[in-house]
Amino acid sequence: MAKRLRQKKTKEEKSLNNPKQNIQLISNRRIKRDELKTRNGGYLFIKSSCKDLGLDKICKNIQKKEALKYDLFEVLSHIIYNKILNIYESTSTYDFSQTLIELPKFTKKDIAQSQAILAKYNVQIQKKLYSNITKITNPKQDCIFYDCSNNSIVNNRILNSCGVKYPQDVVTLSMFMFDSNAFPCAFTIESNINQRYYEYSELNRFIYKLFSEAVMYVCPESIHSINDGDLYGHFRNHHELSLQQLSNFNPDLLDWSIDPKGWHMIGSNKNFNLLQVENKINNENTSEEIKTDLQNTIFYKHKKVKISIPDSNKHITQNLIVLFNFELRDWQNTLRENEIQDVQKKVESKIGGKNNKAFAEKYKHLLRSETVNFNGVDTEMYYFTDRTFRKNQEYDGYYAICENSGEDHLEPIIEVVTNCEDQLKYLIQSVKKDYDPKLTKSQEDNIIAHYLTSVISYSAFRYILFRLDYKCTYMQLYNTLQNFKFYKLANAGWIPAYVPNETSDALKNLFNIDTDFEYINNQDMKTILKNI
């Protein structure tokens, strides 16, 4: 700590002694072709968090065992930067690394080899990483969340880009465990290629040792896939929950679910109207702290419902809990708009080509047609439409669960499920992101490494939120990291191109990265990079 204070003081004194910098810019000198002028610096905070979680030491041990000539931690950290900062774009790790302040020293071939190495040490990395997380976050040992939802994540589009064609999705089931702080403890996946990519027994013993007395909350969408040898069978105290889709509700139940009136908040006896809450968030007079709290708040309503048992005339009564979160709604809206823009560009670039009719038939769910008379000839014209993407837009921010424990246990269940299920959605988005094609010889290793790096990326991002005491939302942190950029001056230095805000100030204080100067010369930037 004393060393950091001395470094900060020395830098401030140096900036005062050199108040002016003369930089020559010539108006008739042309800029270089394809030269990137702005570089992202938000990765510096992610790099620091990765080191706090001990990923550098984990990689160093693996590097020694495998006698690797390149820096495994550098490769892994750049994969993490790409997944966090570039989650909405399909850019390879190597290409994205060219947009950072520090250019990569590894090659594309090194990335390919790293994928296989990470898959090989998958279980050991998960165990060591979560052990490091528990030392920092000290999670409660009273509960664990186990999601067994069907998530067709690695789909045909990704596999086809790798030169692999399968008639159906490869990964049909993904299982993630979260602790009380919503950090992922472990994951496993099942597929149509192999029944199980790797045995879960070693992770079973590790997790059960930590949470042997805990209550396990299980979302068993495909509970039949969990056999007696898995972790689920070891927990005597477990509680089953089932996730529900609002789009499947009957009209009366749907109207009740999305009605803005009659919502509750954990720890409060008041009723809330979501429209009034949203107006307060959008009010200019509302403080940023209150806005953030309201955006992060989970609102809920519940009622008793009767559910029919398949192949039987019997019914069971369960509690239906509908939940809503403004941040989740905004995040899902952002995802949809990015996806619409991406698909629109691809579709419109194909329309009018040689295979116009074949393309229109294949993507007819994304197109609308119109017959026009062109030079006396009727011609079918096709236009992109986003109606497919906006079909369930009104349900953004909502999700529902069914459980049968009774109203006395509602709030504990809501706290666990909302804390973990919200984070699962962010994690799933990271997993769904395209990865570099043709990286490894083994498709199995490729997919395992893809899941593993997604979990590590999410853990690093979640760790930053934890260190910030959750005083900003997911989107606020993401936008701050993504927009933390610098303008590069040829052979001269760097000019900050970001807009300082509360989140960026908190990050800089937390990780001791001080860049709020009008100009940073190359030597000072090297010092900043060296001290991370």
Short mmCIF file of C-alpha atoms in Angstrom, two decimals:
data_model
loop_
_atom_site.label_atom_id
_atom_site.label_comp_id
_atom_site.label_asym_id
_atom_site.label_seq_id
_atom_site.Cartn_x
_atom_site.Cartn_y
_atom_site.Cartn_z
CA MET A 1 0.00 0.00 0.00
CA ALA A 2 2.81 2.43 0.94
CA LYS A 3 4.59 1.65 -2.33
CA ARG A 4 1.44 2.44 -4.33
CA LEU A 5 1.00 5.77 -2.50
CA ARG A 6 4.62 6.73 -3.23
CA GLN A 7 4.17 5.84 -6.91
CA LYS A 8 0.99 7.92 -7.11
CA LYS A 9 2.65 10.88 -5.37
CA THR A 10 5.71 10.68 -7.63
CA LYS A 11 3.52 10.65 -10.72
CA GLU A 12 1.50 13.67 -9.55
CA GLU A 13 4.70 15.61 -8.82
CA LYS A 14 6.09 14.66 -12.23
CA SER A 15 2.96 15.90 -13.99
CA LEU A 16 3.17 19.23 -12.12
CA ASN A 17 6.82 19.67 -13.10
CA ASN A 18 5.94 19.03 -16.75
CA PRO A 19 2.69 20.92 -17.23
CA LYS A 20 3.04 21.31 -21.00
CA GLN A 21 3.70 18.86 -23.81
CA ASN A 22 4.47 20.07 -27.33
CA ILE A 23 2.92 17.77 -29.92
CA GLN A 24 3.30 18.49 -33.63
CA LEU A 25 0.34 17.77 -35.88
CA ILE A 26 0.66 18.66 -39.56
CA SER A 27 -2.55 19.52 -41.39
CA ASN A 28 -1.37 18.33 -44.82
CA ARG A 29 0.15 15.05 -43.59
CA ARG A 30 -2.16 12.13 -44.34
CA ILE A 31 -2.95 9.46 -41.81
CA LYS A 32 -1.77 5.92 -42.43
CA ARG A 33 -4.17 3.48 -44.04
CA ASP A 34 -5.81 0.92 -41.67
CA GLU A 35 -4.04 2.43 -38.65
CA LEU A 36 -6.15 2.16 -35.49
CA LYS A 37 -5.99 5.42 -33.55
CA THR A 38 -8.05 4.53 -30.47
CA ARG A 39 -7.15 1.66 -28.16
CA ASN A 40 -9.17 0.10 -25.36
CA GLY A 41 -7.80 0.43 -21.82
CA GLY A 42 -10.74 -1.10 -19.96
CA TYR A 43 -9.00 -4.47 -20.13
CA LEU A 44 -6.47 -3.18 -17.54
CA PHE A 45 -9.08 -3.54 -14.78
CA ILE A 46 -9.97 -7.04 -15.99
CA LYS A 47 -6.29 -8.00 -16.07
CA SER A 48 -5.88 -6.83 -12.48
CA SER A 49 -8.94 -8.81 -11.36
CA CYS A 50 -7.62 -11.94 -13.12
CA LYS A 51 -4.40 -11.65 -11.12
CA ASP A 52 -6.37 -11.12 -7.89
CA LEU A 53 -8.18 -14.41 -8.64
CA GLY A 54 -4.85 -16.18 -9.08
CA LEU A 55 -5.25 -17.02 -12.76
CA ASP A 56 -1.67 -15.98 -13.48
CA LYS A 57 -0.34 -18.53 -10.96
CA ILE A 58 -2.71 -21.24 -12.23
CA CYS A 59 -1.47 -20.68 -15.79
CA LYS A 60 2.17 -20.56 -14.68
CA ASN A 61 1.90 -24.01 -13.08
CA ILE A 62 0.27 -25.47 -16.19
CA GLN A 63 2.85 -23.78 -18.41
CA LYS A 64 5.67 -25.50 -16.50
CA LYS A 65 4.01 -28.91 -16.72
CA GLU A 66 3.41 -28.60 -20.46
CA ALA A 67 6.73 -26.81 -21.18
CA LEU A 68 4.96 -24.13 -23.21
CA LYS A 69 7.13 -21.55 -24.95
CA TYR A 70 4.44 -18.84 -24.94
CA ASP A 71 2.72 -17.12 -22.01
CA LEU A 72 -0.46 -19.10 -21.29
CA PHE A 73 -1.82 -16.41 -18.97
CA GLU A 74 -1.48 -13.80 -21.71
CA VAL A 75 -3.49 -15.95 -24.11
CA LEU A 76 -6.18 -16.76 -21.52
CA SER A 77 -6.46 -13.14 -20.37
CA HIS A 78 -6.93 -11.93 -23.96
CA ILE A 79 -9.67 -14.52 -24.49
CA ILE A 80 -11.32 -13.12 -21.35
CA TYR A 81 -11.00 -9.52 -22.59
CA ASN A 82 -12.67 -10.48 -25.86
CA LYS A 83 -15.55 -12.27 -24.12
CA ILE A 84 -16.24 -9.40 -21.71
CA LEU A 85 -15.54 -6.28 -23.77
CA ASN A 86 -16.71 -7.64 -27.11
CA ILE A 87 -19.64 -9.81 -26.04
CA TYR A 88 -22.01 -8.43 -28.69
CA GLU A 89 -19.64 -8.88 -31.64
CA SER A 90 -18.25 -11.94 -33.40
CA THR A 91 -14.56 -11.05 -33.44
CA SER A 92 -11.72 -13.51 -32.96
CA THR A 93 -9.51 -13.18 -29.89
CA TYR A 94 -6.44 -12.37 -31.98
CA ASP A 95 -8.20 -9.68 -34.01
CA PHE A 96 -9.72 -8.08 -30.91
CA SER A 97 -6.32 -8.05 -29.21
CA GLN A 98 -5.13 -5.61 -31.89
CA THR A 99 -7.51 -3.00 -30.44
CA LEU A 100 -5.89 -2.96 -26.97
CA ILE A 101 -3.12 -0.71 -25.65
CA GLU A 102 -0.77 -3.71 -25.34
CA LEU A 103 -0.49 -5.67 -28.55
CA PRO A 104 -0.32 -9.47 -28.16
CA LYS A 105 2.97 -11.35 -28.22
CA PHE A 106 1.31 -14.68 -29.03
CA THR A 107 0.18 -16.07 -32.38
CA LYS A 108 -3.07 -17.60 -33.62
CA LYS A 109 -1.40 -20.99 -33.40
CA ASP A 110 -0.74 -20.37 -29.69
CA ILE A 111 -4.46 -19.72 -29.16
CA ALA A 112 -5.27 -23.04 -30.83
CA GLN A 113 -2.84 -24.92 -28.59
CA SER A 114 -4.12 -23.11 -25.50
CA GLN A 115 -7.68 -24.29 -26.14
CA ALA A 116 -6.55 -27.91 -25.95
CA ILE A 117 -4.44 -27.25 -22.84
CA LEU A 118 -7.30 -25.49 -21.03
CA ALA A 119 -9.66 -28.37 -21.84
CA LYS A 120 -7.11 -30.86 -20.52
CA TYR A 121 -6.84 -29.08 -17.15
CA ASN A 122 -10.51 -28.09 -17.05
CA VAL A 123 -11.45 -29.65 -13.69
CA GLN A 124 -8.25 -28.57 -11.94
CA ILE A 125 -8.72 -24.98 -13.14
CA GLN A 126 -12.33 -24.92 -11.92
CA LYS A 127 -11.34 -26.21 -8.48
CA LYS A 128 -8.41 -23.84 -8.00
CA LEU A 129 -10.29 -20.81 -9.33
CA TYR A 130 -13.28 -21.34 -7.05
CA SER A 131 -10.98 -21.99 -4.07
CA ASN A 132 -9.40 -18.59 -4.72
CA ILE A 133 -12.85 -17.00 -5.07
CA THR A 134 -14.03 -18.37 -1.72
CA LYS A 135 -10.96 -16.94 0.03
CA ILE A 136 -11.88 -13.47 -1.25
CA THR A 137 -15.68 -13.46 -1.19
CA ASN A 138 -16.29 -15.78 1.80
CA PRO A 139 -19.71 -17.02 0.56
CA LYS A 140 -22.36 -18.37 2.89
CA GLN A 141 -22.24 -22.16 3.13
CA ASP A 142 -26.00 -22.48 3.62
CA CYS A 143 -27.17 -22.76 0.03
CA ILE A 144 -26.10 -23.65 -3.49
CA PHE A 145 -27.98 -23.15 -6.75
CA TYR A 146 -27.92 -25.89 -9.40
CA ASP A 147 -29.33 -25.03 -12.83
CA CYS A 148 -29.98 -27.98 -15.13
CA SER A 149 -31.80 -26.08 -17.86
CA ASN A 150 -31.81 -27.15 -21.48
CA ASN A 151 -29.59 -24.62 -23.22
CA SER A 152 -28.76 -25.39 -26.84
CA ILE A 153 -25.71 -23.17 -26.72
CA VAL A 154 -23.15 -24.40 -29.21
CA ASN A 155 -25.37 -24.34 -32.26
CA ASN A 156 -25.15 -25.17 -35.94
CA ARG A 157 -24.04 -21.66 -36.90
CA ILE A 158 -20.94 -21.89 -34.73
CA LEU A 159 -20.12 -25.45 -35.66
CA ASN A 160 -20.57 -24.81 -39.37
CA SER A 161 -18.08 -21.95 -39.08
CA CYS A 162 -15.66 -24.57 -37.74
CA GLY A 163 -16.25 -26.76 -40.77
CA VAL A 164 -18.36 -29.24 -38.77
CA LYS A 165 -21.91 -30.03 -39.86
CA TYR A 166 -24.40 -31.69 -37.53
CA PRO A 167 -28.13 -32.15 -38.08
CA GLN A 168 -28.96 -30.84 -34.61
CA ASP A 169 -27.50 -28.84 -31.75
CA VAL A 170 -24.45 -30.46 -30.16
CA VAL A 171 -24.86 -29.19 -26.61
CA THR A 172 -28.37 -29.94 -25.41
CA LEU A 173 -27.89 -29.56 -21.66
CA SER A 174 -25.70 -27.31 -19.58
CA MET A 175 -25.48 -27.44 -15.79
CA PHE A 176 -24.09 -24.61 -13.70
CA MET A 177 -23.69 -24.31 -9.93
CA PHE A 178 -23.67 -20.96 -8.13
CA ASP A 179 -22.92 -20.05 -4.53
CA SER A 180 -24.78 -17.46 -2.42
CA ASN A 181 -22.76 -14.62 -4.02
CA ALA A 182 -23.77 -15.85 -7.50
CA PHE A 183 -20.23 -16.91 -8.40
CA PRO A 184 -20.13 -20.05 -10.56
CA CYS A 185 -18.76 -23.00 -8.53
CA ALA A 186 -18.64 -25.54 -11.33
CA PHE A 187 -20.22 -26.52 -14.63
CA THR A 188 -20.71 -29.57 -16.80
CA ILE A 189 -22.33 -30.15 -20.18
CA GLU A 190 -23.99 -32.99 -22.04
CA SER A 191 -24.16 -33.45 -25.76
CA ASN A 192 -25.53 -35.42 -28.67
CA ILE A 193 -21.99 -36.55 -29.53
CA ASN A 194 -21.03 -38.01 -26.17
CA GLN A 195 -23.30 -38.63 -23.22
CA ARG A 196 -21.00 -36.59 -20.98
CA TYR A 197 -17.90 -34.63 -21.95
CA TYR A 198 -16.11 -35.40 -18.70
CA GLU A 199 -16.80 -37.17 -15.42
CA TYR A 200 -18.09 -34.97 -12.64
CA SER A 201 -16.91 -37.11 -9.73
CA GLU A 202 -13.83 -35.05 -8.81
CA LEU A 203 -15.83 -31.83 -8.82
CA ASN A 204 -18.56 -33.64 -6.87
CA ARG A 205 -16.24 -34.34 -3.96
CA PHE A 206 -14.84 -30.83 -4.06
CA ILE A 207 -18.23 -29.07 -4.05
CA TYR A 208 -19.82 -31.44 -1.53
CA LYS A 209 -16.94 -30.86 0.89
CA LEU A 210 -17.61 -27.11 0.77
CA PHE A 211 -21.41 -27.25 0.87
CA SER A 212 -22.21 -30.55 2.63
CA GLU A 213 -24.71 -28.91 5.01
CA ALA A 214 -26.20 -26.52 2.47
CA VAL A 215 -29.66 -26.46 0.94
CA MET A 216 -29.45 -27.19 -2.77
CA TYR A 217 -31.92 -25.32 -4.96
CA VAL A 218 -32.33 -27.23 -8.21
CA CYS A 219 -33.95 -26.12 -11.45
CA PRO A 220 -34.42 -29.61 -12.93
CA GLU A 221 -35.70 -28.89 -16.43
CA SER A 222 -34.12 -32.19 -17.40
CA ILE A 223 -33.79 -33.87 -14.03
CA HIS A 224 -33.73 -37.31 -15.63
CA SER A 225 -30.25 -36.51 -16.91
CA ILE A 226 -28.85 -36.38 -13.36
CA ASN A 227 -28.00 -39.90 -12.30
CA ASP A 228 -27.39 -41.25 -8.79
CA GLY A 229 -23.64 -40.76 -9.07
CA ASP A 230 -23.94 -37.02 -9.56
CA LEU A 231 -23.79 -34.30 -6.95
CA TYR A 232 -27.56 -33.92 -6.77
CA GLY A 233 -27.99 -37.30 -5.10
CA HIS A 234 -25.55 -36.49 -2.28
CA PHE A 235 -27.55 -33.57 -0.88
CA ARG A 236 -30.18 -34.71 1.60
CA ASN A 237 -31.64 -31.22 1.80
CA HIS A 238 -32.56 -30.11 -1.69
CA HIS A 239 -35.44 -28.11 -3.08
CA GLU A 240 -36.71 -28.40 -6.64
CA LEU A 241 -37.81 -25.37 -8.64
CA SER A 242 -39.11 -25.19 -12.18
CA LEU A 243 -38.55 -22.25 -14.51
CA GLN A 244 -41.56 -21.07 -16.50
CA GLN A 245 -41.88 -19.17 -19.78
CA LEU A 246 -44.43 -16.34 -19.72
CA SER A 247 -45.10 -16.90 -23.41
CA ASN A 248 -46.65 -20.28 -22.48
CA PHE A 249 -49.12 -18.83 -19.96
CA ASN A 250 -52.86 -18.74 -20.64
CA PRO A 251 -54.23 -15.21 -21.35
CA ASP A 252 -55.62 -14.62 -17.83
CA LEU A 253 -52.41 -15.69 -16.11
CA LEU A 254 -50.33 -13.70 -18.58
CA ASP A 255 -52.36 -10.52 -17.97
CA TRP A 256 -51.86 -10.94 -14.22
CA SER A 257 -48.13 -11.57 -14.67
CA ILE A 258 -47.35 -8.44 -16.68
CA ASP A 259 -49.81 -6.14 -14.90
CA PRO A 260 -47.68 -3.25 -13.51
CA LYS A 261 -49.70 -3.21 -10.28
CA GLY A 262 -49.34 -5.44 -7.22
CA TRP A 263 -45.56 -6.00 -7.14
CA HIS A 264 -43.51 -6.57 -4.00
CA MET A 265 -39.92 -6.05 -2.93
CA ILE A 266 -37.93 -8.27 -0.55
CA GLY A 267 -37.89 -6.77 2.92
CA SER A 268 -40.84 -4.43 2.30
CA ASN A 269 -44.57 -4.77 2.93
CA LYS A 270 -45.48 -2.11 0.35
CA ASN A 271 -47.08 -2.71 -3.02
CA PHE A 272 -45.31 -1.25 -6.03
CA ASN A 273 -46.45 -0.11 -9.46
CA LEU A 274 -43.73 -0.76 -12.05
CA LEU A 275 -44.79 2.22 -14.17
CA GLN A 276 -44.34 4.55 -11.20
CA VAL A 277 -40.96 2.99 -10.40
CA GLU A 278 -39.82 3.45 -14.02
CA ASN A 279 -40.93 7.09 -13.97
CA LYS A 280 -38.83 7.61 -10.86
CA ILE A 281 -35.80 6.02 -12.58
CA ASN A 282 -36.24 8.33 -15.59
CA ASN A 283 -36.79 11.43 -13.44
CA GLU A 284 -33.87 13.85 -13.69
CA ASN A 285 -34.27 14.79 -10.01
CA THR A 286 -33.69 11.22 -8.84
CA SER A 287 -30.14 10.66 -7.57
CA GLU A 288 -27.87 8.22 -9.39
CA GLU A 289 -27.62 6.06 -6.26
CA ILE A 290 -31.40 5.64 -6.04
CA LYS A 291 -31.64 4.96 -9.80
CA THR A 292 -29.02 2.21 -9.52
CA ASP A 293 -30.80 0.65 -6.52
CA LEU A 294 -34.14 0.60 -8.35
CA GLN A 295 -32.58 -0.85 -11.51
CA ASN A 296 -30.95 -3.63 -9.48
CA THR A 297 -34.05 -4.38 -7.40
CA ILE A 298 -35.95 -7.61 -7.99
CA PHE A 299 -39.72 -7.10 -7.92
CA TYR A 300 -42.01 -10.08 -7.54
CA LYS A 301 -45.63 -11.21 -7.24
CA HIS A 302 -46.99 -14.66 -6.45
CA LYS A 303 -50.19 -16.68 -6.44
CA LYS A 304 -51.33 -20.29 -6.05
CA VAL A 305 -51.83 -22.17 -9.30
CA LYS A 306 -53.02 -25.66 -10.15
CA ILE A 307 -50.80 -27.70 -12.43
CA SER A 308 -52.10 -30.85 -14.10
CA ILE A 309 -49.97 -33.98 -13.93
CA PRO A 310 -49.30 -35.45 -17.41
CA ASP A 311 -51.19 -38.65 -18.24
CA SER A 312 -53.35 -38.22 -15.14
CA ASN A 313 -56.54 -36.48 -14.00
CA LYS A 314 -54.80 -35.24 -10.86
CA HIS A 315 -53.59 -31.72 -10.12
CA ILE A 316 -51.00 -30.27 -7.76
CA THR A 317 -51.03 -26.80 -6.21
CA GLN A 318 -47.84 -24.77 -6.40
CA ASN A 319 -46.65 -21.23 -5.79
CA LEU A 320 -46.12 -19.32 -9.03
CA ILE A 321 -43.58 -16.54 -8.53
CA VAL A 322 -43.19 -13.97 -11.31
CA LEU A 323 -40.11 -11.75 -11.11
CA PHE A 324 -39.09 -8.56 -12.88
CA ASN A 325 -35.87 -6.56 -13.03
CA PHE A 326 -35.28 -3.30 -14.96
CA GLU A 327 -31.59 -3.97 -15.57
CA LEU A 328 -32.36 -7.40 -17.02
CA ARG A 329 -34.99 -5.84 -19.30
CA ASP A 330 -32.57 -3.18 -20.58
CA TRP A 331 -29.85 -5.78 -21.10
CA GLN A 332 -32.19 -8.06 -23.09
CA ASN A 333 -33.28 -5.06 -25.18
CA THR A 334 -29.62 -4.28 -25.91
CA LEU A 335 -28.98 -7.86 -26.95
CA ARG A 336 -31.97 -7.83 -29.27
CA GLU A 337 -31.04 -4.55 -30.97
CA ASN A 338 -27.46 -5.75 -31.54
CA GLU A 339 -28.71 -9.04 -32.94
CA ILE A 340 -31.20 -7.28 -35.23
CA GLN A 341 -28.49 -4.99 -36.63
CA ASP A 342 -26.10 -7.90 -37.14
CA VAL A 343 -28.65 -10.10 -38.91
CA GLN A 344 -30.03 -7.19 -40.95
CA LYS A 345 -26.58 -6.48 -42.40
CA LYS A 346 -26.09 -10.14 -43.31
CA VAL A 347 -29.56 -10.54 -44.83
CA GLU A 348 -29.56 -7.31 -46.83
CA SER A 349 -26.11 -8.10 -48.24
CA LYS A 350 -27.54 -11.33 -49.69
CA ILE A 351 -30.79 -9.92 -51.09
CA GLY A 352 -30.51 -9.23 -54.79
CA GLY A 353 -27.74 -11.74 -55.36
CA LYS A 354 -27.63 -14.69 -57.73
CA ASN A 355 -29.59 -16.98 -55.40
CA ASN A 356 -32.21 -14.40 -54.49
CA LYS A 357 -35.20 -16.78 -54.47
CA ALA A 358 -33.36 -19.57 -52.67
CA PHE A 359 -32.12 -17.15 -50.05
CA ALA A 360 -35.59 -15.63 -49.60
CA GLU A 361 -37.11 -19.08 -49.11
CA LYS A 362 -34.49 -20.03 -46.52
CA TYR A 363 -34.88 -16.77 -44.55
CA LYS A 364 -38.55 -16.09 -45.20
CA HIS A 365 -39.20 -15.75 -41.45
CA LEU A 366 -36.92 -12.68 -41.53
CA LEU A 367 -38.26 -11.14 -44.74
CA ARG A 368 -41.38 -9.59 -46.13
CA SER A 369 -42.06 -9.48 -49.86
CA GLU A 370 -43.71 -6.98 -52.17
CA THR A 371 -44.49 -7.26 -55.88
CA VAL A 372 -43.53 -4.17 -57.87
CA ASN A 373 -43.73 -3.41 -61.57
CA PHE A 374 -40.28 -2.62 -62.90
CA ASN A 375 -40.06 -1.72 -66.62
CA GLY A 376 -43.31 -3.54 -67.28
CA VAL A 377 -42.21 -6.70 -65.46
CA ASP A 378 -43.60 -7.81 -62.09
CA THR A 379 -40.67 -8.31 -59.74
CA GLU A 380 -40.69 -9.77 -56.23
CA MET A 381 -38.83 -7.45 -53.83
CA TYR A 382 -37.71 -8.60 -50.39
CA TYR A 383 -37.18 -6.52 -47.27
CA PHE A 384 -35.78 -7.38 -43.87
CA THR A 385 -38.28 -7.40 -41.00
CA ASP A 386 -37.53 -7.66 -37.30
CA ARG A 387 -40.91 -9.06 -36.27
CA THR A 388 -39.35 -12.46 -35.46
CA PHE A 389 -36.92 -10.87 -33.02
CA ARG A 390 -39.53 -8.65 -31.40
CA LYS A 391 -42.10 -11.42 -30.95
CA ASN A 392 -41.61 -11.72 -27.17
CA GLN A 393 -40.15 -8.28 -26.50
CA GLU A 394 -42.92 -7.40 -24.05
CA TYR A 395 -41.69 -10.20 -21.76
CA ASP A 396 -38.15 -8.79 -21.43
CA GLY A 397 -37.13 -8.51 -17.80
CA TYR A 398 -39.71 -11.07 -16.63
CA TYR A 399 -39.25 -14.68 -15.65
CA ALA A 400 -41.17 -17.07 -13.43
CA ILE A 401 -40.62 -20.09 -11.21
CA CYS A 402 -42.92 -22.67 -9.62
CA GLU A 403 -42.22 -24.17 -6.19
CA ASN A 404 -44.19 -25.96 -3.46
CA SER A 405 -42.44 -25.08 -0.18
CA GLY A 406 -45.12 -22.68 1.07
CA GLU A 407 -45.33 -18.91 1.43
CA ASP A 408 -43.05 -18.84 4.50
CA HIS A 409 -40.08 -19.76 2.28
CA LEU A 410 -40.84 -17.39 -0.60
CA GLU A 411 -38.32 -14.64 0.13
CA PRO A 412 -35.30 -16.94 0.74
CA ILE A 413 -36.08 -18.76 -2.52
CA ILE A 414 -36.50 -15.49 -4.42
CA GLU A 415 -33.18 -14.18 -3.10
CA VAL A 416 -31.29 -17.30 -4.15
CA VAL A 417 -32.96 -17.79 -7.52
CA THR A 418 -32.91 -14.16 -8.64
CA ASN A 419 -29.32 -13.63 -7.58
CA CYS A 420 -28.16 -16.74 -9.43
CA GLU A 421 -30.62 -16.93 -12.33
CA ASP A 422 -29.96 -13.32 -13.39
CA GLN A 423 -26.24 -13.99 -13.46
CA LEU A 424 -26.82 -17.24 -15.35
CA LYS A 425 -28.42 -15.24 -18.17
CA TYR A 426 -25.31 -13.09 -18.45
CA LEU A 427 -23.10 -16.17 -18.34
CA ILE A 428 -25.15 -17.94 -21.01
CA GLN A 429 -24.78 -14.90 -23.28
CA SER A 430 -21.01 -15.15 -22.89
CA VAL A 431 -21.14 -18.85 -23.76
CA LYS A 432 -23.35 -18.20 -26.78
CA LYS A 433 -20.86 -15.74 -28.22
CA ASP A 434 -19.08 -17.11 -31.31
CA TYR A 435 -15.54 -18.29 -30.83
CA ASP A 436 -12.60 -18.52 -33.21
CA PRO A 437 -13.23 -21.13 -35.94
CA LYS A 438 -10.96 -24.14 -36.46
CA LEU A 439 -8.94 -23.58 -33.31
CA THR A 440 -8.29 -27.16 -32.30
CA LYS A 441 -8.12 -30.57 -33.88
CA SER A 442 -10.53 -31.89 -31.26
CA GLN A 443 -14.06 -30.48 -31.44
CA GLU A 444 -14.65 -31.78 -27.92
CA ASP A 445 -11.69 -29.82 -26.52
CA ASN A 446 -12.86 -26.74 -28.39
CA ILE A 447 -16.29 -26.78 -26.79
CA ILE A 448 -15.03 -27.54 -23.27
CA ALA A 449 -12.48 -24.73 -23.51
CA HIS A 450 -15.19 -22.40 -24.80
CA TYR A 451 -17.39 -23.11 -21.77
CA LEU A 452 -14.46 -22.88 -19.36
CA THR A 453 -13.24 -19.51 -20.63
CA SER A 454 -16.81 -18.20 -20.52
CA VAL A 455 -17.13 -19.21 -16.86
CA ILE A 456 -13.73 -17.67 -16.05
CA SER A 457 -14.69 -14.47 -17.90
CA TYR A 458 -17.92 -14.19 -16.00
CA SER A 459 -16.13 -14.85 -12.68
CA ALA A 460 -13.65 -12.04 -13.41
CA PHE A 461 -16.46 -9.65 -14.32
CA ARG A 462 -18.50 -10.67 -11.27
CA TYR A 463 -15.42 -10.17 -9.09
CA ILE A 464 -15.16 -6.53 -10.23
CA LEU A 465 -18.82 -5.98 -9.32
CA PHE A 466 -18.16 -7.61 -5.96
CA ARG A 467 -15.16 -5.35 -5.29
CA LEU A 468 -17.30 -2.33 -6.23
CA ASP A 469 -19.85 -3.52 -3.64
CA TYR A 470 -22.46 -3.77 -6.46
CA LYS A 471 -22.79 0.04 -6.51
CA CYS A 472 -23.20 -0.02 -10.28
CA THR A 473 -25.30 -2.16 -12.58
CA TYR A 474 -24.03 -4.79 -15.00
CA MET A 475 -24.61 -2.48 -17.97
CA GLN A 476 -22.97 0.52 -16.28
CA LEU A 477 -19.81 -1.50 -15.64
CA TYR A 478 -19.82 -3.02 -19.13
CA ASN A 479 -20.24 0.38 -20.82
CA THR A 480 -17.52 1.94 -18.67
CA LEU A 481 -15.01 -0.82 -19.47
CA GLN A 482 -15.86 -0.82 -23.17
CA ASN A 483 -15.59 2.97 -23.50
CA PHE A 484 -12.40 3.34 -21.43
CA LYS A 485 -10.31 4.20 -24.50
CA PHE A 486 -7.19 6.19 -25.33
CA TYR A 487 -6.18 8.08 -28.45
CA LYS A 488 -2.71 7.06 -29.62
CA LEU A 489 -0.35 9.75 -30.88
CA ALA A 490 2.40 8.43 -33.17
CA ASN A 491 5.63 8.07 -31.15
CA ALA A 492 4.39 10.63 -28.64
CA GLY A 493 1.98 9.17 -26.12
CA TRP A 494 -1.66 8.78 -25.24
CA ILE A 495 -4.66 11.07 -24.74
CA PRO A 496 -7.62 9.73 -22.69
CA ALA A 497 -10.69 9.44 -24.93
CA TYR A 498 -13.15 8.34 -22.23
CA VAL A 499 -15.64 10.38 -20.22
CA PRO A 500 -14.89 10.06 -16.49
CA ASN A 501 -17.89 9.01 -14.40
CA GLU A 502 -18.64 7.55 -10.97
CA THR A 503 -18.00 3.98 -12.13
CA SER A 504 -14.67 4.80 -13.81
CA ASP A 505 -13.56 6.78 -10.73
CA ALA A 506 -14.43 3.83 -8.48
CA LEU A 507 -12.51 1.43 -10.76
CA LYS A 508 -9.41 3.63 -10.86
CA ASN A 509 -9.39 4.00 -7.08
CA LEU A 510 -10.01 0.29 -6.55
CA PHE A 511 -7.23 -0.93 -8.86
CA ASN A 512 -4.90 2.07 -8.43
CA ILE A 513 -4.88 2.93 -12.14
CA ASP A 514 -4.65 6.72 -12.48
CA THR A 515 -5.04 7.97 -16.05
CA ASP A 516 -7.05 11.17 -15.59
CA PHE A 517 -4.48 13.41 -17.28
CA GLU A 518 -4.81 15.46 -20.44
CA TYR A 519 -1.75 13.70 -21.84
CA ILE A 520 0.20 10.55 -20.88
CA ASN A 521 3.63 10.06 -22.39
CA ASN A 522 4.84 6.62 -23.44
CA GLN A 523 7.11 6.18 -20.43
CA ASP A 524 4.29 6.92 -17.97
CA MET A 525 2.00 4.52 -19.82
CA LYS A 526 4.68 1.80 -19.57
CA THR A 527 4.85 2.43 -15.82
CA ILE A 528 1.08 2.07 -15.51
CA LEU A 529 1.11 -1.20 -17.46
CA LYS A 530 4.07 -2.53 -15.48
CA ASN A 531 2.40 -1.92 -12.10
CA ILE A 532 -0.76 -3.89 -12.92
#
